PDB file of C-alpha atoms in Angstrom:
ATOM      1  CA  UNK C   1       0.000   0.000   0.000  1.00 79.00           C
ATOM      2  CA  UNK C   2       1.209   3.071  -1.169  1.00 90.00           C
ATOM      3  CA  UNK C   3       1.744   5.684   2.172  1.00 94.00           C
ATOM      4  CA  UNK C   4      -0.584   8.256   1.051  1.00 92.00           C
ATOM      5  CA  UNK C   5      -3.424   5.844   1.089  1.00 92.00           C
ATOM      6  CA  UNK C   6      -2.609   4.717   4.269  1.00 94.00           C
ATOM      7  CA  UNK C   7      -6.295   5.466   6.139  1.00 93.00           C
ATOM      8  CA  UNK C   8      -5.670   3.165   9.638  1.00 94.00           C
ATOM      9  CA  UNK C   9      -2.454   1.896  10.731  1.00 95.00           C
ATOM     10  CA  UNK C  10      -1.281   0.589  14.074  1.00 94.00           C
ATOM     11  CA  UNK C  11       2.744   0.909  15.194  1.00 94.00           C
ATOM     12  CA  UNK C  12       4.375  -1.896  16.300  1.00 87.00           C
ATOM     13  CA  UNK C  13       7.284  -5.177  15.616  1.00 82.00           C
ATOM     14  CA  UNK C  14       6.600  -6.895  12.895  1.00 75.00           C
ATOM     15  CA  UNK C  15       6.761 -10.555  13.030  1.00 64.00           C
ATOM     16  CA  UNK C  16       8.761 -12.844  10.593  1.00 57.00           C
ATOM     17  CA  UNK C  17       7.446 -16.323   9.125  1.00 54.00           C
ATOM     18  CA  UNK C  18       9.902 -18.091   7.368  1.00 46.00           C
ATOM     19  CA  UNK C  19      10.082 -21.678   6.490  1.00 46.00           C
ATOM     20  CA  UNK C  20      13.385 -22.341   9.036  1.00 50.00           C
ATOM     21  CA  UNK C  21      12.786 -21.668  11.958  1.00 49.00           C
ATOM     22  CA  UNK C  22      15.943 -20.248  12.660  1.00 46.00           C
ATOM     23  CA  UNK C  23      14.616 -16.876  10.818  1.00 48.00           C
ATOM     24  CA  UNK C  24      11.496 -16.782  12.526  1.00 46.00           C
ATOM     25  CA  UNK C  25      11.283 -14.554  14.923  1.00 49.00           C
ATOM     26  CA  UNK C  26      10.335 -10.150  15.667  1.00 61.00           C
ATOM     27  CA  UNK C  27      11.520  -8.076  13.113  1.00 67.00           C
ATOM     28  CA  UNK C  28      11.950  -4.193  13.130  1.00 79.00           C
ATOM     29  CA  UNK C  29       9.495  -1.848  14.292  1.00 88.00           C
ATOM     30  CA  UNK C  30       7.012  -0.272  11.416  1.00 93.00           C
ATOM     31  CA  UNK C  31       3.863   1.309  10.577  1.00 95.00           C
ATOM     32  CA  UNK C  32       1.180  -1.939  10.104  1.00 93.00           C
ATOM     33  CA  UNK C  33      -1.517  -2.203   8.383  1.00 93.00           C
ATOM     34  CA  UNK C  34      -4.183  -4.742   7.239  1.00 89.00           C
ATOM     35  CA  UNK C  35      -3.874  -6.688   4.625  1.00 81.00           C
ATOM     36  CA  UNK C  36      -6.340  -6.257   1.614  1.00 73.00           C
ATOM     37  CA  UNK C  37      -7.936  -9.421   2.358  1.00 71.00           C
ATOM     38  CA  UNK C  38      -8.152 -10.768   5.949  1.00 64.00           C
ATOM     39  CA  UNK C  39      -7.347  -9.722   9.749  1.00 64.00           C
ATOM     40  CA  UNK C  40      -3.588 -10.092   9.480  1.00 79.00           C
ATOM     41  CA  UNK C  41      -1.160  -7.007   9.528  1.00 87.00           C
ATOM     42  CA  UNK C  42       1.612  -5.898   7.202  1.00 88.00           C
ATOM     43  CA  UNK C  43       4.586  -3.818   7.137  1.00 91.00           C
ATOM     44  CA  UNK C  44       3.798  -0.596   5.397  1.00 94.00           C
ATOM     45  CA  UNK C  45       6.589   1.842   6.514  1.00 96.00           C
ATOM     46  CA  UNK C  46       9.825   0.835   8.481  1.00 95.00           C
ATOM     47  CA  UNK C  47      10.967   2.872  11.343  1.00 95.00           C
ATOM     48  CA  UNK C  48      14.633   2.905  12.002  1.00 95.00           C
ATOM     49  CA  UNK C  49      16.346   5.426  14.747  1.00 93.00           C
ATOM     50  CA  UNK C  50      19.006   8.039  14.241  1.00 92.00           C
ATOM     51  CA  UNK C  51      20.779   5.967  17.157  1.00 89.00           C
ATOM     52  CA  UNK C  52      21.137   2.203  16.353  1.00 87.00           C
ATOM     53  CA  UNK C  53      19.130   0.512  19.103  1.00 82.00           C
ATOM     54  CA  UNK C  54      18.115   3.651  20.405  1.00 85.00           C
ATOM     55  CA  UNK C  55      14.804   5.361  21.108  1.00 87.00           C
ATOM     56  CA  UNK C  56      12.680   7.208  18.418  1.00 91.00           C
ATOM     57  CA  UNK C  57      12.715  10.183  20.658  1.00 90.00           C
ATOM     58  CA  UNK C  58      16.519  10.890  19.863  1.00 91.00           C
ATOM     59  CA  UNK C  59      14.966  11.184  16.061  1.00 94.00           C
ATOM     60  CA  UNK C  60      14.428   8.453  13.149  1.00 96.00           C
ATOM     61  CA  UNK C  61      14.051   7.845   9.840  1.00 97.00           C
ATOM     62  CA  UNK C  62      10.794   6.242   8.217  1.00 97.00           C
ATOM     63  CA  UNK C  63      11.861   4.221   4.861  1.00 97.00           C
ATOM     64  CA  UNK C  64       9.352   2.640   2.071  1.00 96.00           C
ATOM     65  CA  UNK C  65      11.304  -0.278   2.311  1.00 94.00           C
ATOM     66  CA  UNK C  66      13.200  -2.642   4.457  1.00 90.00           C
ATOM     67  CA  UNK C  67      16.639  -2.185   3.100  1.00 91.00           C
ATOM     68  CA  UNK C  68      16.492   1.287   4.245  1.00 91.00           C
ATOM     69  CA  UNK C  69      16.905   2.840   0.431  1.00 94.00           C
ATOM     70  CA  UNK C  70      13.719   4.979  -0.325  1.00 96.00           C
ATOM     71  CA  UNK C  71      13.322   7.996   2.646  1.00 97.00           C
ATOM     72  CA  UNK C  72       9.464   8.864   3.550  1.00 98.00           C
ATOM     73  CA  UNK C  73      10.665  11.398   5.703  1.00 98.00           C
ATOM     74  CA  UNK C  74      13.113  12.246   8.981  1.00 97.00           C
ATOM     75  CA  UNK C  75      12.068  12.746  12.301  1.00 97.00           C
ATOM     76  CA  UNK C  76      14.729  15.195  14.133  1.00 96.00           C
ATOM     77  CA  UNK C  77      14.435  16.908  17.795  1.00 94.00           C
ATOM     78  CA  UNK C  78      15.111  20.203  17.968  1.00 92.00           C
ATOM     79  CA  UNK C  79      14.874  21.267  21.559  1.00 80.00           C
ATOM     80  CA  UNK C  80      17.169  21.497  24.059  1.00 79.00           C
ATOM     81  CA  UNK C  81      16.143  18.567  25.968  1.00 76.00           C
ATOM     82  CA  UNK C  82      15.911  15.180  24.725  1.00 67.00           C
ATOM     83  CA  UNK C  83      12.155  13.357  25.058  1.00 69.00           C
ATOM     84  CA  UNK C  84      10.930  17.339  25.180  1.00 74.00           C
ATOM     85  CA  UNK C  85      10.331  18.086  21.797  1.00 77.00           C
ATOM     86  CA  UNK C  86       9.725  19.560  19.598  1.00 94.00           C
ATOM     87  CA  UNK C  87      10.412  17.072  16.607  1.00 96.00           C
ATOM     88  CA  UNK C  88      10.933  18.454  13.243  1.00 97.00           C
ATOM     89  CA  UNK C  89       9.792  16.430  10.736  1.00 98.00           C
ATOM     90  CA  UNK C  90      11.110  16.741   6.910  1.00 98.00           C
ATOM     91  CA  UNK C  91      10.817  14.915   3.510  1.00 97.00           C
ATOM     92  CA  UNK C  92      13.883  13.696   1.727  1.00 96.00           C
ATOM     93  CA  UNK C  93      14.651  16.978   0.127  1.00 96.00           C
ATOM     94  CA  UNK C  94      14.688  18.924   3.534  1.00 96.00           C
ATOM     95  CA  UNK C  95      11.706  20.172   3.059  1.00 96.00           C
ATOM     96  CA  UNK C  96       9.858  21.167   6.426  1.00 96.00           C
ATOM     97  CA  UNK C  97       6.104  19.064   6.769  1.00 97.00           C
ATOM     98  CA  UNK C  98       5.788  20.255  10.561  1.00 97.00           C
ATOM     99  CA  UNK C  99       6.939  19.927  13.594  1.00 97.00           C
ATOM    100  CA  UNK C 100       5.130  17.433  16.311  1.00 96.00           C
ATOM    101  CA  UNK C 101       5.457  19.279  19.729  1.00 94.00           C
ATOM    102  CA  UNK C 102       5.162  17.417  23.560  1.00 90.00           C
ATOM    103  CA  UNK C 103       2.418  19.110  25.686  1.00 84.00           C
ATOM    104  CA  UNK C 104       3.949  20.540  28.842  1.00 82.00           C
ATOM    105  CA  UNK C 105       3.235  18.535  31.856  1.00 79.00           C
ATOM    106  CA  UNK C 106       0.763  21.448  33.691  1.00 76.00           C
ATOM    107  CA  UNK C 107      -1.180  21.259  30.839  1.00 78.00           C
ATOM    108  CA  UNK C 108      -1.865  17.241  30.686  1.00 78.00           C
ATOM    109  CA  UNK C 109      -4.654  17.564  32.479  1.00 78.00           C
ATOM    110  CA  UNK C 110      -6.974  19.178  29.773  1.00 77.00           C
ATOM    111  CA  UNK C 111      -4.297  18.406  26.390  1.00 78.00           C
ATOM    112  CA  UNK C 112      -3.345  15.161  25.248  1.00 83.00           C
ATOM    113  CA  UNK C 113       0.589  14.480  25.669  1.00 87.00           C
ATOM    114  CA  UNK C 114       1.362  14.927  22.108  1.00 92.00           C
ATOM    115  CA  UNK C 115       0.099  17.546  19.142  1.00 93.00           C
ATOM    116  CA  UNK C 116       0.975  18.822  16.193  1.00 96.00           C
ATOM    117  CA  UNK C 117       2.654  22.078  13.993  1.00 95.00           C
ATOM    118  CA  UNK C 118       1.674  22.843  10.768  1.00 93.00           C
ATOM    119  CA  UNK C 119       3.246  25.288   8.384  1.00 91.00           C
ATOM    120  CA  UNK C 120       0.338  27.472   7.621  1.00 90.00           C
ATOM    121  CA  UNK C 121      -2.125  25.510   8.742  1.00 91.00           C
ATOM    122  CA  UNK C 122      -3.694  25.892  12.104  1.00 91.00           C
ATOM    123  CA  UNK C 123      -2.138  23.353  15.108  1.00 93.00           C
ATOM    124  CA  UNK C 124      -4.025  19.976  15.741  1.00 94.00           C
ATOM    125  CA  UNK C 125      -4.902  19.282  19.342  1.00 92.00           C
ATOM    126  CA  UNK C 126      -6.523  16.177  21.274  1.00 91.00           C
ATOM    127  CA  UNK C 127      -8.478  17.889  24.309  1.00 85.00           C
ATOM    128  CA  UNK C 128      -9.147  14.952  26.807  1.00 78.00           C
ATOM    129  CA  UNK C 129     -12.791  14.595  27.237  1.00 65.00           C
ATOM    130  CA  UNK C 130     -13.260  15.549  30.901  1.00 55.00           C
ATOM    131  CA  UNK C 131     -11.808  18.672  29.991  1.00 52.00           C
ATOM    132  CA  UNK C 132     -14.158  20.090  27.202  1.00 49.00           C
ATOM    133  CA  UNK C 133     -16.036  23.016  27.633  1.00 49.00           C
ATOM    134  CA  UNK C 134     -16.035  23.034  31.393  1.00 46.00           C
ATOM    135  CA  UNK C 135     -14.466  23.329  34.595  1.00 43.00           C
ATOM    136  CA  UNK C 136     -11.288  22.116  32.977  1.00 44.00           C
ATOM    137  CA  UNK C 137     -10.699  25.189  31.636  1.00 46.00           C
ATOM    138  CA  UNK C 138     -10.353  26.689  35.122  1.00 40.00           C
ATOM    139  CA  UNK C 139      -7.922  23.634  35.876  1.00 47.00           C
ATOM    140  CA  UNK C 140      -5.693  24.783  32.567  1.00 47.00           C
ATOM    141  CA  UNK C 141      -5.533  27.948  34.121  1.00 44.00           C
ATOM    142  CA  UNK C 142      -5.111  27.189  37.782  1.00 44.00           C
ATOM    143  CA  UNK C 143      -3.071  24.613  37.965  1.00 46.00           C
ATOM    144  CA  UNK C 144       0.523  24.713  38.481  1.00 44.00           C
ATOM    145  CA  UNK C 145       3.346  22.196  37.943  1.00 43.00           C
ATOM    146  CA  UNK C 146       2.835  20.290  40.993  1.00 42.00           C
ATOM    147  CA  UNK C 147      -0.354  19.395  40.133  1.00 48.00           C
ATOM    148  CA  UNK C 148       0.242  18.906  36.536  1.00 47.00           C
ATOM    149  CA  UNK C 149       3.282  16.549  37.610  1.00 46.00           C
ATOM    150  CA  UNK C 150       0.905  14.347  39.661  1.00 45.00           C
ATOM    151  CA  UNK C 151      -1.708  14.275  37.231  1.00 48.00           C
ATOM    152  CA  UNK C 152       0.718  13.519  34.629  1.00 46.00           C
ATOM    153  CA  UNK C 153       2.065  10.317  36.907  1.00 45.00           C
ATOM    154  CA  UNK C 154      -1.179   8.881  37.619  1.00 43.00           C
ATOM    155  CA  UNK C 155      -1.675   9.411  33.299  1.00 46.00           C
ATOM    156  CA  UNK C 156       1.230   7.304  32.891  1.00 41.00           C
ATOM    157  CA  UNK C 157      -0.076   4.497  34.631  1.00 37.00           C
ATOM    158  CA  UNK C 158      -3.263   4.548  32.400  1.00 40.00           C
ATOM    159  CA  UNK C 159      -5.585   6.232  34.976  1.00 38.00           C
ATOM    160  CA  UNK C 160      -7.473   7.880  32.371  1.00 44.00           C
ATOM    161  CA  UNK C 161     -11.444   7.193  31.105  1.00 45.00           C
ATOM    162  CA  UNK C 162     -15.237   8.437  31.601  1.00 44.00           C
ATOM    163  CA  UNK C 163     -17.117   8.306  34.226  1.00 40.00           C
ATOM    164  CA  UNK C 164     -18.890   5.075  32.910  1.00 47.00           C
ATOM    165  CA  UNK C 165     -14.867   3.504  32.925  1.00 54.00           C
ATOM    166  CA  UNK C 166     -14.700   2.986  29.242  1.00 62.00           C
ATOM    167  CA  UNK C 167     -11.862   5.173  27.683  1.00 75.00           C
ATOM    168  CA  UNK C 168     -12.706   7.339  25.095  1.00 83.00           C
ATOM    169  CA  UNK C 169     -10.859   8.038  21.548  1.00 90.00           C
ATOM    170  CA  UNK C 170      -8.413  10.276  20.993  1.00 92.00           C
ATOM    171  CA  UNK C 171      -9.459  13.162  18.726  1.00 94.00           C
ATOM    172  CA  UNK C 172      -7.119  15.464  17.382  1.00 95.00           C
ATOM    173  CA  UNK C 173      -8.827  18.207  15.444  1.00 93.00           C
ATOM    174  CA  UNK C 174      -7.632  21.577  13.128  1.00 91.00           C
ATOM    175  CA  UNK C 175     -10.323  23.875  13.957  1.00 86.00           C
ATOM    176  CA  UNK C 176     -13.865  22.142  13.824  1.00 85.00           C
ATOM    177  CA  UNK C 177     -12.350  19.140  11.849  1.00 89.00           C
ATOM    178  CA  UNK C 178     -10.805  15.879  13.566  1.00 91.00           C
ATOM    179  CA  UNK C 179      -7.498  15.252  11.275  1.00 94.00           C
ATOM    180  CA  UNK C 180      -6.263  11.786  13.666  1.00 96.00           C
ATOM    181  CA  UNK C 181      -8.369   9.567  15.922  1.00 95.00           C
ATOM    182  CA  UNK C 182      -6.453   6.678  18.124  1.00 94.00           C
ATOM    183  CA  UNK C 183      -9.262   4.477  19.490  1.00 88.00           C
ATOM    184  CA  UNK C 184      -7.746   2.804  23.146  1.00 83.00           C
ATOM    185  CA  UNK C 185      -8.391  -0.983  23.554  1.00 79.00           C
ATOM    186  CA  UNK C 186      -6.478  -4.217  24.384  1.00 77.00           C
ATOM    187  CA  UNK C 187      -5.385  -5.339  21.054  1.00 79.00           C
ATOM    188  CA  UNK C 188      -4.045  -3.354  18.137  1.00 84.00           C
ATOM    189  CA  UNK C 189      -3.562   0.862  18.928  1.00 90.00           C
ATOM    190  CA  UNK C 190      -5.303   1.814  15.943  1.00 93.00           C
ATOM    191  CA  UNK C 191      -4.566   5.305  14.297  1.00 96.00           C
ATOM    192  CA  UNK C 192      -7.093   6.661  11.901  1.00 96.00           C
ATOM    193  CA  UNK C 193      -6.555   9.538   9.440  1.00 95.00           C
ATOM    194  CA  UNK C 194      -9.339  11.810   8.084  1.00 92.00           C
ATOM    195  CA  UNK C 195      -9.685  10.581   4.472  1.00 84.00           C
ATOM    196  CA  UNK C 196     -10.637  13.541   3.214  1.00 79.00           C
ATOM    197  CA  UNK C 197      -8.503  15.738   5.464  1.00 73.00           C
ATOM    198  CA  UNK C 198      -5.614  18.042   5.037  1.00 82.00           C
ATOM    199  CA  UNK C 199      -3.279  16.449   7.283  1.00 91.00           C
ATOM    200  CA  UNK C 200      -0.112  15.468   5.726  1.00 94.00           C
ATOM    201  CA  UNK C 201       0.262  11.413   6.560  1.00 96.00           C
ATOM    202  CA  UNK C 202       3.574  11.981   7.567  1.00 97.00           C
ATOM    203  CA  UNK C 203       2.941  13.848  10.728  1.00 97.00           C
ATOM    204  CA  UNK C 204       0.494  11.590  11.689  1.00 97.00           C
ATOM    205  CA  UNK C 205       2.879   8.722  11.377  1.00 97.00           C
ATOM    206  CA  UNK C 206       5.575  11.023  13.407  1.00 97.00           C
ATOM    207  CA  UNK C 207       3.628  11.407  16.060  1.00 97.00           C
ATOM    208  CA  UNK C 208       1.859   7.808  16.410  1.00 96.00           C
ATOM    209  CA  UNK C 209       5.778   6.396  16.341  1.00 96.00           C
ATOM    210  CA  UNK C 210       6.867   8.921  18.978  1.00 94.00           C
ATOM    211  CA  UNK C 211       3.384   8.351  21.308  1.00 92.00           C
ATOM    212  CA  UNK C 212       3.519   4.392  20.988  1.00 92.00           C
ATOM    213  CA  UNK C 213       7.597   4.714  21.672  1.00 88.00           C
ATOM    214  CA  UNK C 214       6.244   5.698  25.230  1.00 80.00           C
ATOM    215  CA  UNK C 215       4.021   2.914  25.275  1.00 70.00           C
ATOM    216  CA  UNK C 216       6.850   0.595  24.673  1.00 66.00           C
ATOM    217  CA  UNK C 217       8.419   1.980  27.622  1.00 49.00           C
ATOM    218  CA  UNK C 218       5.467   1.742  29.851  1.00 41.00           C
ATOM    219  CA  UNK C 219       4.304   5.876  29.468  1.00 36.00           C
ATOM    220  CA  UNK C 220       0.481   6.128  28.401  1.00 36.00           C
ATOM    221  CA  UNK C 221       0.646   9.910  28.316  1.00 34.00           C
TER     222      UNK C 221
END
């Protein structure tokens, strides 16, 4: 599947099948999706850090291909702190898509952990759903980084949902239009992009890689 028809993806290893079992086994990390026909998911885009072995947020590349020989795009911090962000992220030419920024810590109780720059476009933002419209606004406002330290710690052990328990999707949205949804369950971490949307595929993939990094390492922000 070519990447800019690339609707619903999940990040993840993939896993290798071979007929000796001695290749059998995980393989690299990638953007998956489903496979035309049936349940089970492929390799679409591989991910491979700036750091061999290390962590996506010290920056990484996303290749077409396995053997690492056709760039999508690079994935670079630029901030002064690594894990802080922001992340710039850039097509093979250099080229500047957008920039995928971490949400300060005070502000995790009303703003999902992650959103996203866009070059003359406005930002996209995931507002958690306690938060909307009410007295979470006051909370944005009022609350300082102790609070926004503890909140972000019990966050990080996936204390999060509605009041009926169930969690909720994550929305990001440019203006009045949702550009990314990630749906929480067990199984696969699905990421959807708008179909008909402006958002540039690439920054959706930069930021699902970074976000599910975090997972990897136990943080659910």
């Amino acid at each position: 599947m070519h990447w800019e028809a690339i609707t619903r993806f999940v990040v993840g290893r993939t896993l290798r099948d071979a007929v000796r079992e001695s290749r059998r086994g995980r393989g690299p990390y990638a953007i998956r999706v489903p496979r035309p026909l049936g349940e089970d998911l492929v390799p679409a885009l591989f991910i491979v850090p700036a750091e061999p072995g290390g962590p996506p947020r010290r920056g990484f590349r996303l290749y077409e291909d396995e053997g690492g020989r056709s760039l999508l795009c690079q994935v670079t911090p630029a901030g002064p702190e690594p894990g802080a962000g922001p992340y710039r992220v850039t097509d093979p030419a250099g080229l500047e898509l957008g920039a995928v920024h971490r949400t300060p810590a005070a502000q995790r109780l009303v703003r999902h952990g992650w959103w996203l720059e866009r070059p003359g476009r406005p930002e996209a933002v995931a507002e958690r759903g306690w938060a909307r419209g009410g007295p979470g606004r006051a909370l944005e406002r009022g609350a300082g980084k102790l609070l926004g330290s503890v909140v972000d710690g019990l966050l990080s052990m996936g204390a999060e949902g509605d009041a009926a328990g169930g969690p909720k999707p994550v929305v990001w949205r440019s203006g009045d239009r949702f550009v990314l949804t990630f749906q929480p369950s067990q199984g696969p971490r699905w990421y959807t992009v708008d179909r008909d949307g402006a958002l540039d595929r690439r920054l959706a993939f930069a930021l699902a890689v970074l976000r599910e990094s975090e997972v990897w390492g136990g943080d659910r922000r």
